[in-house]
Each structure stands twice: as structure tokens, then as C-alpha cells.
Amino acid sequence: MDNLVTERLVLHPMSVDEAEQTVRGEPDADVRWEQGYPTEGDTAVARRFLERCVSTGDPQPFGPYVIRRRSDHRAIGGIGFHRPPDEHGSVTIGYGLVPSAQGKGYASEALRALLSIARALGVASVKGDADHGNTASQHVMTAAGMRQIGEDERVKYYVISWSR
């Protein structure tokens, strides 16, 4: 799978080697990480990715992506699909950025790119959620074209759908 390139970002499909580095918290000499990367969430995603690779094979293009700034090539977070599309053609996404990269529009830019790829791959709908107090993530999904479809005591649910 090729990198997804946006105006300011590169979404790089995570490889097994990169996932192992993320879990260890030690990049190769030629890899650059922003301060705070990987977050606990990035490490958890890398572990799940490695487990999935062992059990069912590499899930790309429906796996995790490392978000890098084009300006300095530093890893600033991650975005990706939780798993391949279900029987209805639906996927669920997740994303996160290191604190120093938040509030700059990077998450919305990355999400728009991921949604574009999902649509091009024939996905019927993309779902996401955010805790009630996480208004930044709620704004990210709204800015990327997703709409709120419900909520429970803990989270608000979002979706975007396309005709197949």
C-alpha cells in the first residue's frame, strides 16, 4: 500500500517493523518521532496490528497508518481502521495526535484522506465515536464530513455513508 499524501501530511501504512519499534518505544536511526510519540494509544494500536498480522495476515489497506508531517517527516500520531469492512461494507476508524500537534487541523486533514481512501475502496460507511468531553475529536469528525447519529452515557457516535 502506498503512502497517502495530503497538503501537510503523509499517512504511512504501518509495517510490522514499524509496529515493533512503536511497541519497544525505540525508532530506527533513520526514523523521526515528535516528542511524545508514540502515545499509549499508538502503542496499543501497534500491538493489535502485530497480533492481527500473526492471526490473519496484514490487514492493509484496512489497518493503521502513521501520521507524519511533510515538513520534517516526524511521526506525530496515528489513524486507521479498526478492522476490514464488515458484511455491510462498514468500517470503524480511530485517530490520535501527540499534544504538540493538536489544534492545528492535522487530525481533520488526516481523517479526510482516510475517508477518501475508504470511499475509493468501496466502503459503504465509516463510523467513529468520541467521549462527551472530547469536543476536539467531535469537531474533527464533523469537519471531515461525518455527522452525529447518536450518543449514550459515555460517547457520541458519528458516521458518513456513500452509495455503493
CSV table of C-alpha atoms in Angstrom, one decimal:
chain,number,residue,atom,x,y,z
A,1,MET,CA,0.0,0.0,0.0
A,2,ASP,CA,1.3,3.4,-0.9
A,3,ASN,CA,1.5,6.5,1.3
A,4,LEU,CA,-1.5,8.8,1.4
A,5,VAL,CA,-0.2,12.3,0.9
A,6,THR,CA,-2.1,15.4,1.8
A,7,GLU,CA,-1.2,19.1,1.7
A,8,ARG,CA,0.8,18.9,5.0
A,9,LEU,CA,0.8,15.2,6.0
A,10,VAL,CA,1.9,11.7,4.9
A,11,LEU,CA,-0.2,8.8,6.1
A,12,HIS,CA,2.1,5.9,6.0
A,13,PRO,CA,0.7,2.3,6.3
A,14,MET,CA,2.3,0.8,9.4
A,15,SER,CA,4.6,-2.1,8.7
A,16,VAL,CA,5.4,-5.0,11.1
A,17,ASP,CA,8.9,-3.4,11.7
A,18,GLU,CA,7.4,0.0,12.5
A,19,ALA,CA,4.9,-1.6,14.8
A,20,GLU,CA,7.6,-3.5,16.6
A,21,GLN,CA,9.6,-0.2,17.0
A,22,THR,CA,6.5,1.5,18.3
A,23,VAL,CA,5.9,-1.2,20.9
A,24,ARG,CA,9.5,-1.0,22.0
A,25,GLY,CA,9.4,2.8,22.0
A,26,GLU,CA,12.6,2.9,20.0
A,27,PRO,CA,12.7,4.0,16.4
A,28,ASP,CA,15.4,3.0,13.9
A,29,ALA,CA,18.1,5.6,13.4
A,30,ASP,CA,16.5,7.0,10.2
A,31,VAL,CA,13.0,7.4,11.8
A,32,ARG,CA,12.0,10.7,13.4
A,33,TRP,CA,9.4,10.9,16.1
A,34,GLU,CA,7.9,14.0,17.6
A,35,GLN,CA,8.2,14.4,21.3
A,36,GLY,CA,5.5,12.3,23.0
A,37,TYR,CA,5.3,9.8,20.1
A,38,PRO,CA,4.3,7.0,20.5
A,39,THR,CA,1.4,7.7,22.8
A,40,GLU,CA,-0.2,4.9,24.8
A,41,GLY,CA,-2.9,4.7,22.1
A,42,ASP,CA,-0.2,4.4,19.4
A,43,THR,CA,1.4,1.5,21.3
A,44,ALA,CA,-1.9,-0.3,21.8
A,45,VAL,CA,-2.7,0.0,18.1
A,46,ALA,CA,0.7,-1.3,17.2
A,47,ARG,CA,0.3,-4.3,19.5
A,48,ARG,CA,-3.2,-5.1,18.0
A,49,PHE,CA,-1.7,-4.7,14.5
A,50,LEU,CA,1.1,-7.2,15.3
A,51,GLU,CA,-1.5,-9.7,16.7
A,52,ARG,CA,-3.7,-9.4,13.6
A,53,CYS,CA,-0.7,-9.9,11.3
A,54,VAL,CA,0.1,-13.2,13.1
A,55,SER,CA,-3.5,-14.4,13.2
A,56,THR,CA,-5.0,-13.3,9.9
A,57,GLY,CA,-2.2,-11.5,7.9
A,58,ASP,CA,-1.5,-7.9,7.2
A,59,PRO,CA,-4.9,-6.0,7.1
A,60,GLN,CA,-3.7,-3.2,4.8
A,61,PRO,CA,-5.2,-1.1,3.4
A,62,PHE,CA,-7.6,-1.5,6.4
A,63,GLY,CA,-5.0,-1.2,9.1
A,64,PRO,CA,-3.2,1.6,11.0
A,65,TYR,CA,-1.3,4.5,9.4
A,66,VAL,CA,1.4,6.6,11.0
A,67,ILE,CA,0.7,10.3,10.5
A,68,ARG,CA,3.9,12.2,9.6
A,69,ARG,CA,4.3,15.9,8.9
A,70,ARG,CA,5.6,16.5,5.4
A,71,SER,CA,7.7,19.5,6.6
A,72,ASP,CA,10.0,17.4,8.8
A,73,HIS,CA,8.9,13.8,8.4
A,74,ARG,CA,8.3,13.4,12.1
A,75,ALA,CA,5.7,10.9,13.3
A,76,ILE,CA,3.0,12.9,15.1
A,77,GLY,CA,0.3,10.3,15.6
A,78,GLY,CA,-1.8,7.6,14.1
A,79,ILE,CA,-5.0,7.0,12.2
A,80,GLY,CA,-6.6,3.9,10.8
A,81,PHE,CA,-9.3,1.3,10.5
A,82,HIS,CA,-10.1,-1.0,13.4
A,83,ARG,CA,-10.6,-3.9,11.0
A,84,PRO,CA,-11.6,-4.6,7.4
A,85,PRO,CA,-15.2,-3.8,6.3
A,86,ASP,CA,-18.0,-5.9,7.8
A,87,GLU,CA,-20.7,-7.7,5.8
A,88,HIS,CA,-22.5,-4.3,5.4
A,89,GLY,CA,-19.4,-2.6,4.0
A,90,SER,CA,-18.9,-0.6,7.2
A,91,VAL,CA,-15.6,0.2,9.0
A,92,THR,CA,-14.8,2.0,12.2
A,93,ILE,CA,-11.9,4.5,12.5
A,94,GLY,CA,-9.7,5.8,15.2
A,95,TYR,CA,-7.0,8.5,15.4
A,96,GLY,CA,-4.8,10.5,17.8
A,97,LEU,CA,-2.0,13.0,17.8
A,98,VAL,CA,0.7,13.9,20.2
A,99,PRO,CA,-0.2,17.0,22.2
A,100,SER,CA,2.2,19.4,20.4
A,101,ALA,CA,0.4,18.5,17.1
A,102,GLN,CA,-3.1,19.0,18.3
A,103,GLY,CA,-5.2,22.1,17.4
A,104,LYS,CA,-3.6,22.6,14.0
A,105,GLY,CA,-6.1,20.9,11.8
A,106,TYR,CA,-3.9,17.8,11.2
A,107,ALA,CA,-6.4,15.3,12.5
A,108,SER,CA,-9.2,16.6,10.2
A,109,GLU,CA,-6.8,16.6,7.3
A,110,ALA,CA,-5.7,13.0,8.0
A,111,LEU,CA,-9.3,11.9,8.5
A,112,ARG,CA,-10.5,13.4,5.2
A,113,ALA,CA,-7.7,11.5,3.5
A,114,LEU,CA,-8.6,8.2,5.2
A,115,LEU,CA,-12.3,8.7,4.3
A,116,SER,CA,-11.4,9.4,0.7
A,117,ILE,CA,-9.5,6.1,0.6
A,118,ALA,CA,-12.3,4.2,2.3
A,119,ARG,CA,-14.8,5.5,-0.3
A,120,ALA,CA,-12.4,4.6,-3.2
A,121,LEU,CA,-12.1,1.1,-1.8
A,122,GLY,CA,-15.9,0.7,-1.9
A,123,VAL,CA,-16.6,1.1,1.8
A,124,ALA,CA,-20.3,1.9,2.3
A,125,SER,CA,-19.9,3.7,5.7
A,126,VAL,CA,-17.3,4.8,8.2
A,127,LYS,CA,-18.1,5.1,11.9
A,128,GLY,CA,-16.4,6.8,14.7
A,129,ASP,CA,-17.0,7.9,18.3
A,130,ALA,CA,-15.8,10.4,20.8
A,131,ASP,CA,-16.2,10.8,24.5
A,132,HIS,CA,-18.7,13.5,25.5
A,133,GLY,CA,-15.9,15.7,26.9
A,134,ASN,CA,-13.7,15.2,23.8
A,135,THR,CA,-15.1,18.2,21.8
A,136,ALA,CA,-11.9,18.4,19.7
A,137,SER,CA,-12.5,14.9,18.3
A,138,GLN,CA,-16.1,15.6,17.8
A,139,HIS,CA,-15.1,18.7,15.7
A,140,VAL,CA,-12.6,16.7,13.8
A,141,MET,CA,-15.2,14.2,12.6
A,142,THR,CA,-17.7,17.0,11.8
A,143,ALA,CA,-15.1,18.9,9.9
A,144,ALA,CA,-14.3,15.8,7.8
A,145,GLY,CA,-18.0,15.4,6.8
A,146,MET,CA,-19.2,12.9,9.4
A,147,ARG,CA,-22.5,13.5,11.2
A,148,GLN,CA,-23.5,12.6,14.7
A,149,ILE,CA,-26.1,9.8,14.7
A,150,GLY,CA,-26.5,9.1,18.4
A,151,GLU,CA,-25.0,9.0,21.9
A,152,ASP,CA,-25.1,7.1,25.1
A,153,GLU,CA,-24.0,8.0,28.6
A,154,ARG,CA,-20.3,7.9,27.6
A,155,VAL,CA,-19.8,8.7,23.9
A,156,LYS,CA,-21.2,10.4,20.8
A,157,TYR,CA,-21.4,8.3,17.6
A,158,TYR,CA,-20.6,9.6,14.1
A,159,VAL,CA,-20.9,8.2,10.6
A,160,ILE,CA,-20.5,9.1,6.9
A,161,SER,CA,-22.1,6.9,4.2
A,162,TRP,CA,-21.9,6.6,0.5
A,163,SER,CA,-23.9,4.8,-2.2
A,164,ARG,CA,-22.2,1.7,-3.4
